[in-house]
Amino acid sequence: MSLPIISADQRLAEPRGIKGCIFGKSGIGKTSLLWTLNASTTLFMDLEAGDLAIEGWAGDSIRPRTWTECRDFAVFIGGPNPALRDEQPYSPAHYEAVCDHFGDPAALDRYDTIFVDSITVAGRLCFGWCKGQPEALSEKTGKPDVRGAYGLHGREMIGWLTHLQHTRAKNVWFVGILDEKLDDFNRKVFQPQIDGSKTGLELPGIVDEVITMAELKSEGGDPYRAFVCQTINPWGFPAKDRSGRLEKVEEPHLGRLMAKIRTPATPASDRLTYAPPRTDPAVDDQSQPQS
């Protein structure tokens, strides 16, 4: 058996989906982003039952109502993880059982993009399920143990997100609500609205793109909606661009955003700027001490 090296040509020829999450305040228009996607190749995972904004959209939907169904759909979409034991979720045994229930997974071949609305509701379903598990009960007293429930919740959510992240051939986008809070120093901070802290902390390291859909306002102009895409931004919004091809602010059109991510318009060595910005020489001269 030879060393299983994947050559650069093989790697570049592989289908590679984009995995990302889009956060924004309630009512900013996150669900309406479905209008910017090809309806015939997009599968809408409707967890919120809040599809009034896309009434008339011609795409297909699935509606998981429990955390068990969320896990079943994830393994059906992403396939089995051969590293897991049969009793674990996302294992080959879990995949076979789900295929027996849902049918041939080739039915998903027509879809390029999975749009999950929302990760906030997925977290609530997960936490509700976790509270009923043995780990959420104290071994000594048998009473509910909130710390055990939150620990299990974190592991379950990270496992679910990671499994969907490894669905290489498909785009997977999660949307969620962004909360605005004040820290101990009365500074404005933004946090994803997800039960527990583990998921929100680890999510940016799992997905390729973290986008904030925000309401911005130019000086003297009217407010407008936009995607904030880079970690270093003046508003403090959560953002990350693993592709290195996005500007700090992009138009709120998910279809065109994915097309830009796939277009290698910028040499890889020039995608990140490491040097500090240049300053005005005149300002530098004035800042020098006088002799």
C-alpha positions as a Python dict, from the first residue, in 0.01 Angstrom:
ca = {
    (1, 'M'): (0, 0, 0),
    (2, 'S'): (146, 335, -105),
    (3, 'L'): (132, 655, 99),
    (4, 'P'): (-212, 812, 30),
    (5, 'I'): (-84, 1153, -80),
    (6, 'I'): (-337, 1380, -248),
    (7, 'S'): (-160, 1578, -519),
    (8, 'A'): (-224, 1946, -580),
    (9, 'D'): (-404, 1866, -906),
    (10, 'Q'): (-628, 1613, -733),
    (11, 'R'): (-703, 1853, -449),
    (12, 'L'): (-787, 2138, -685),
    (13, 'A'): (-1011, 1910, -893),
    (14, 'E'): (-1218, 1803, -592),
    (15, 'P'): (-1557, 1971, -545),
    (16, 'R'): (-1527, 2205, -248),
    (17, 'G'): (-1830, 2361, -88),
    (18, 'I'): (-1826, 2678, 120),
    (19, 'K'): (-1924, 2651, 486),
    (20, 'G'): (-2030, 2967, 663),
    (21, 'C'): (-2259, 3134, 911),
    (22, 'I'): (-2445, 3462, 880),
    (23, 'F'): (-2546, 3648, 1194),
    (24, 'G'): (-2767, 3952, 1222),
    (25, 'K'): (-3033, 4111, 1437),
    (26, 'S'): (-3389, 3986, 1411),
    (27, 'G'): (-3567, 4124, 1104),
    (28, 'I'): (-3253, 4228, 913),
    (29, 'G'): (-3343, 3991, 626),
    (30, 'K'): (-3135, 3677, 684),
    (31, 'T'): (-3402, 3432, 564),
    (32, 'S'): (-3466, 3649, 258),
    (33, 'L'): (-3115, 3564, 139),
    (34, 'L'): (-3272, 3250, -8),
    (35, 'W'): (-3401, 3474, -289),
    (36, 'T'): (-3039, 3529, -395),
    (37, 'L'): (-2973, 3154, -439),
    (38, 'N'): (-3065, 2916, -719),
    (39, 'A'): (-3391, 2762, -594),
    (40, 'S'): (-3350, 2442, -796),
    (41, 'T'): (-3017, 2355, -628),
    (42, 'T'): (-3084, 2483, -273),
    (43, 'L'): (-3233, 2283, 16),
    (44, 'F'): (-3385, 2494, 294),
    (45, 'M'): (-3364, 2341, 644),
    (46, 'D'): (-3650, 2533, 803),
    (47, 'L'): (-3610, 2508, 1179),
    (48, 'E'): (-3788, 2833, 1267),
    (49, 'A'): (-4107, 2778, 1065),
    (50, 'G'): (-4061, 3143, 972),
    (51, 'D'): (-4076, 3122, 595),
    (52, 'L'): (-4325, 3405, 539),
    (53, 'A'): (-4037, 3619, 407),
    (54, 'I'): (-3982, 3373, 120),
    (55, 'E'): (-4344, 3301, 30),
    (56, 'G'): (-4336, 3209, -337),
    (57, 'W'): (-3973, 3090, -331),
    (58, 'A'): (-3956, 2780, -554),
    (59, 'G'): (-3698, 2575, -362),
    (60, 'D'): (-3740, 2259, -155),
    (61, 'S'): (-3753, 2246, 226),
    (62, 'I'): (-3713, 2006, 515),
    (63, 'R'): (-3850, 2078, 863),
    (64, 'P'): (-3683, 1896, 1151),
    (65, 'R'): (-3883, 1928, 1471),
    (66, 'T'): (-3650, 1749, 1715),
    (67, 'W'): (-3277, 1727, 1780),
    (68, 'T'): (-3283, 1361, 1677),
    (69, 'E'): (-3417, 1463, 1336),
    (70, 'C'): (-3147, 1731, 1308),
    (71, 'R'): (-2879, 1467, 1362),
    (72, 'D'): (-3047, 1229, 1117),
    (73, 'F'): (-3057, 1493, 844),
    (74, 'A'): (-2692, 1584, 912),
    (75, 'V'): (-2567, 1228, 864),
    (76, 'F'): (-2794, 1182, 560),
    (77, 'I'): (-2649, 1497, 402),
    (78, 'G'): (-2287, 1448, 508),
    (79, 'G'): (-2253, 1070, 497),
    (80, 'P'): (-2098, 849, 766),
    (81, 'N'): (-1788, 919, 972),
    (82, 'P'): (-1587, 591, 961),
    (83, 'A'): (-1393, 687, 1274),
    (84, 'L'): (-1700, 655, 1499),
    (85, 'R'): (-1834, 349, 1678),
    (86, 'D'): (-2171, 203, 1581),
    (87, 'E'): (-2350, 340, 1888),
    (88, 'Q'): (-2236, 698, 1817),
    (89, 'P'): (-2426, 951, 1606),
    (90, 'Y'): (-2293, 1004, 1251),
    (91, 'S'): (-2137, 654, 1251),
    (92, 'P'): (-2176, 410, 958),
    (93, 'A'): (-2449, 230, 1155),
    (94, 'H'): (-2637, 558, 1208),
    (95, 'Y'): (-2603, 638, 838),
    (96, 'E'): (-2738, 299, 732),
    (97, 'A'): (-3037, 332, 966),
    (98, 'V'): (-3117, 679, 833),
    (99, 'C'): (-3087, 561, 471),
    (100, 'D'): (-3332, 280, 549),
    (101, 'H'): (-3572, 546, 678),
    (102, 'F'): (-3523, 826, 421),
    (103, 'G'): (-3431, 622, 114),
    (104, 'D'): (-3152, 661, -139),
    (105, 'P'): (-2915, 950, -45),
    (106, 'A'): (-2867, 1014, -418),
    (107, 'A'): (-3186, 1221, -386),
    (108, 'L'): (-2963, 1496, -242),
    (109, 'D'): (-2729, 1506, -542),
    (110, 'R'): (-2938, 1779, -705),
    (111, 'Y'): (-2865, 2023, -422),
    (112, 'D'): (-2546, 2230, -412),
    (113, 'T'): (-2638, 2441, -108),
    (114, 'I'): (-2793, 2362, 230),
    (115, 'F'): (-2939, 2670, 401),
    (116, 'V'): (-3000, 2617, 775),
    (117, 'D'): (-3235, 2866, 941),
    (118, 'S'): (-3143, 2890, 1214),
    (119, 'I'): (-2855, 2774, 1431),
    (120, 'T'): (-3023, 2961, 1718),
    (121, 'V'): (-3325, 2728, 1704),
    (122, 'A'): (-3101, 2424, 1649),
    (123, 'G'): (-2927, 2513, 1975),
    (124, 'R'): (-3261, 2530, 2159),
    (125, 'L'): (-3370, 2191, 2025),
    (126, 'C'): (-3034, 2046, 2124),
    (127, 'F'): (-3048, 2186, 2477),
    (128, 'G'): (-3402, 2059, 2528),
    (129, 'W'): (-3286, 1711, 2427),
    (130, 'C'): (-2977, 1732, 2649),
    (131, 'K'): (-3181, 1812, 2958),
    (132, 'G'): (-3350, 1473, 2927),
    (133, 'Q'): (-3029, 1270, 2904),
    (134, 'P'): (-2860, 1083, 3193),
    (135, 'E'): (-2563, 1323, 3184),
    (136, 'A'): (-2798, 1605, 3283),
    (137, 'L'): (-2880, 1435, 3613),
    (138, 'S'): (-2665, 1435, 3925),
    (139, 'E'): (-2518, 1092, 4006),
    (140, 'K'): (-2554, 1160, 4377),
    (141, 'T'): (-2903, 1306, 4403),
    (142, 'G'): (-3064, 1218, 4070),
    (143, 'K'): (-3177, 1579, 4034),
    (144, 'P'): (-3121, 1791, 3722),
    (145, 'D'): (-2760, 1905, 3677),
    (146, 'V'): (-2748, 2216, 3460),
    (147, 'R'): (-2369, 2197, 3421),
    (148, 'G'): (-2396, 1844, 3286),
    (149, 'A'): (-2668, 1952, 3042),
    (150, 'Y'): (-2460, 2243, 2913),
    (151, 'G'): (-2152, 2023, 2877),
    (152, 'L'): (-2345, 1770, 2670),
    (153, 'H'): (-2505, 2051, 2471),
    (154, 'G'): (-2166, 2189, 2373),
    (155, 'R'): (-2039, 1850, 2257),
    (156, 'E'): (-2358, 1777, 2062),
    (157, 'M'): (-2362, 2111, 1880),
    (158, 'I'): (-1993, 2098, 1792),
    (159, 'G'): (-2032, 1741, 1665),
    (160, 'W'): (-2331, 1842, 1450),
    (161, 'L'): (-2158, 2147, 1304),
    (162, 'T'): (-1832, 1962, 1243),
    (163, 'H'): (-2009, 1681, 1059),
    (164, 'L'): (-2181, 1927, 826),
    (165, 'Q'): (-1851, 2113, 781),
    (166, 'H'): (-1696, 1793, 642),
    (167, 'T'): (-1961, 1767, 369),
    (168, 'R'): (-1702, 1867, 112),
    (169, 'A'): (-1912, 1876, -204),
    (170, 'K'): (-2189, 2106, -75),
    (171, 'N'): (-2221, 2462, 47),
    (172, 'V'): (-2366, 2478, 397),
    (173, 'W'): (-2482, 2810, 541),
    (174, 'F'): (-2613, 2861, 894),
    (175, 'V'): (-2797, 3177, 991),
    (176, 'G'): (-2851, 3297, 1344),
    (177, 'I'): (-2953, 3592, 1558),
    (178, 'L'): (-2685, 3835, 1677),
    (179, 'D'): (-2729, 3986, 2023),
    (180, 'E'): (-2598, 4330, 2115),
    (181, 'K'): (-2488, 4364, 2478),
    (182, 'L'): (-2278, 4583, 2704),
    (183, 'D'): (-1974, 4441, 2882),
    (184, 'D'): (-1853, 4528, 3233),
    (185, 'F'): (-1693, 4847, 3100),
    (186, 'N'): (-2013, 4960, 2926),
    (187, 'R'): (-1869, 4879, 2584),
    (188, 'K'): (-2089, 4743, 2306),
    (189, 'V'): (-2020, 4377, 2221),
    (190, 'F'): (-2191, 4137, 1981),
    (191, 'Q'): (-2255, 3769, 2052),
    (192, 'P'): (-2433, 3496, 1856),
    (193, 'Q'): (-2759, 3395, 2021),
    (194, 'I'): (-2689, 3027, 2094),
    (195, 'D'): (-2759, 2843, 2419),
    (196, 'G'): (-2436, 2783, 2611),
    (197, 'S'): (-2100, 2946, 2544),
    (198, 'K'): (-1903, 2660, 2386),
    (199, 'T'): (-2076, 2666, 2047),
    (200, 'G'): (-2043, 3041, 1998),
    (201, 'L'): (-1675, 3033, 2093),
    (202, 'E'): (-1579, 2740, 1869),
    (203, 'L'): (-1804, 2808, 1570),
    (204, 'P'): (-1566, 3059, 1400),
    (205, 'G'): (-1293, 2793, 1399),
    (206, 'I'): (-1520, 2535, 1235),
    (207, 'V'): (-1668, 2721, 937),
    (208, 'D'): (-1489, 2897, 651),
    (209, 'E'): (-1681, 3222, 662),
    (210, 'V'): (-1839, 3422, 942),
    (211, 'I'): (-2053, 3707, 810),
    (212, 'T'): (-2248, 3972, 997),
    (213, 'M'): (-2548, 4109, 810),
    (214, 'A'): (-2571, 4456, 956),
    (215, 'E'): (-2734, 4792, 911),
    (216, 'L'): (-2465, 5046, 825),
    (217, 'K'): (-2488, 5415, 758),
    (218, 'S'): (-2256, 5629, 552),
    (219, 'E'): (-2177, 5976, 675),
    (220, 'G'): (-2471, 6197, 589),
    (221, 'G'): (-2649, 5915, 406),
    (222, 'D'): (-2933, 5673, 461),
    (223, 'P'): (-2886, 5339, 640),
    (224, 'Y'): (-2833, 5032, 424),
    (225, 'R'): (-2788, 4658, 474),
    (226, 'A'): (-2450, 4501, 409),
    (227, 'F'): (-2231, 4198, 479),
    (228, 'V'): (-1939, 4266, 713),
    (229, 'C'): (-1681, 4003, 617),
    (230, 'Q'): (-1343, 4075, 778),
    (231, 'T'): (-1234, 4019, 1136),
    (232, 'I'): (-1078, 4362, 1165),
    (233, 'N'): (-1370, 4600, 1122),
    (234, 'P'): (-1454, 4931, 1294),
    (235, 'W'): (-1790, 4811, 1431),
    (236, 'G'): (-1671, 4511, 1631),
    (237, 'F'): (-1898, 4269, 1443),
    (238, 'P'): (-1802, 3900, 1441),
    (239, 'A'): (-1656, 3820, 1100),
    (240, 'K'): (-1398, 3597, 932),
    (241, 'D'): (-1296, 3531, 573),
    (242, 'R'): (-1091, 3215, 522),
    (243, 'S'): (-1080, 3269, 145),
    (244, 'G'): (-906, 3605, 169),
    (245, 'R'): (-1106, 3728, -132),
    (246, 'L'): (-1376, 3936, 36),
    (247, 'E'): (-1371, 4307, 109),
    (248, 'K'): (-1449, 4441, 452),
    (249, 'V'): (-1804, 4523, 335),
    (250, 'E'): (-1987, 4332, 62),
    (251, 'E'): (-2337, 4361, -82),
    (252, 'P'): (-2593, 4140, 97),
    (253, 'H'): (-2630, 3892, -190),
    (254, 'L'): (-2530, 3538, -89),
    (255, 'G'): (-2518, 3403, -443),
    (256, 'R'): (-2274, 3667, -565),
    (257, 'L'): (-2074, 3638, -242),
    (258, 'M'): (-2013, 3266, -305),
    (259, 'A'): (-1917, 3338, -666),
    (260, 'K'): (-1658, 3590, -545),
    (261, 'I'): (-1517, 3344, -290),
    (262, 'R'): (-1467, 3087, -567),
    (263, 'T'): (-1297, 3332, -804),
    (264, 'P'): (-917, 3328, -748),
    (265, 'A'): (-877, 3689, -857),
    (266, 'T'): (-604, 3773, -605),
    (267, 'P'): (-268, 3594, -576),
    (268, 'A'): (-254, 3390, -258),
    (269, 'S'): (52, 3580, -133),
    (270, 'D'): (-133, 3913, -160),
    (271, 'R'): (-461, 3819, 11),
    (272, 'L'): (-353, 3934, 355),
    (273, 'T'): (-194, 4263, 448),
    (274, 'Y'): (60, 4234, 728),
    (275, 'A'): (222, 4576, 715),
    (276, 'P'): (72, 4868, 910),
    (277, 'P'): (-89, 5141, 700),
    (278, 'R'): (139, 5414, 572),
    (279, 'T'): (114, 5750, 744),
    (280, 'D'): (133, 6095, 595),
    (281, 'P'): (502, 6209, 586),
    (282, 'A'): (396, 6560, 680),
    (283, 'V'): (232, 6427, 993),
    (284, 'D'): (542, 6224, 1073),
    (285, 'D'): (761, 6534, 1040),
    (286, 'Q'): (538, 6729, 1278),
    (287, 'S'): (551, 6445, 1532),
    (288, 'Q'): (933, 6453, 1549),
    (289, 'P'): (1080, 6633, 1850),
    (290, 'Q'): (1221, 6977, 1773),
    (291, 'S'): (1595, 7032, 1824),
}
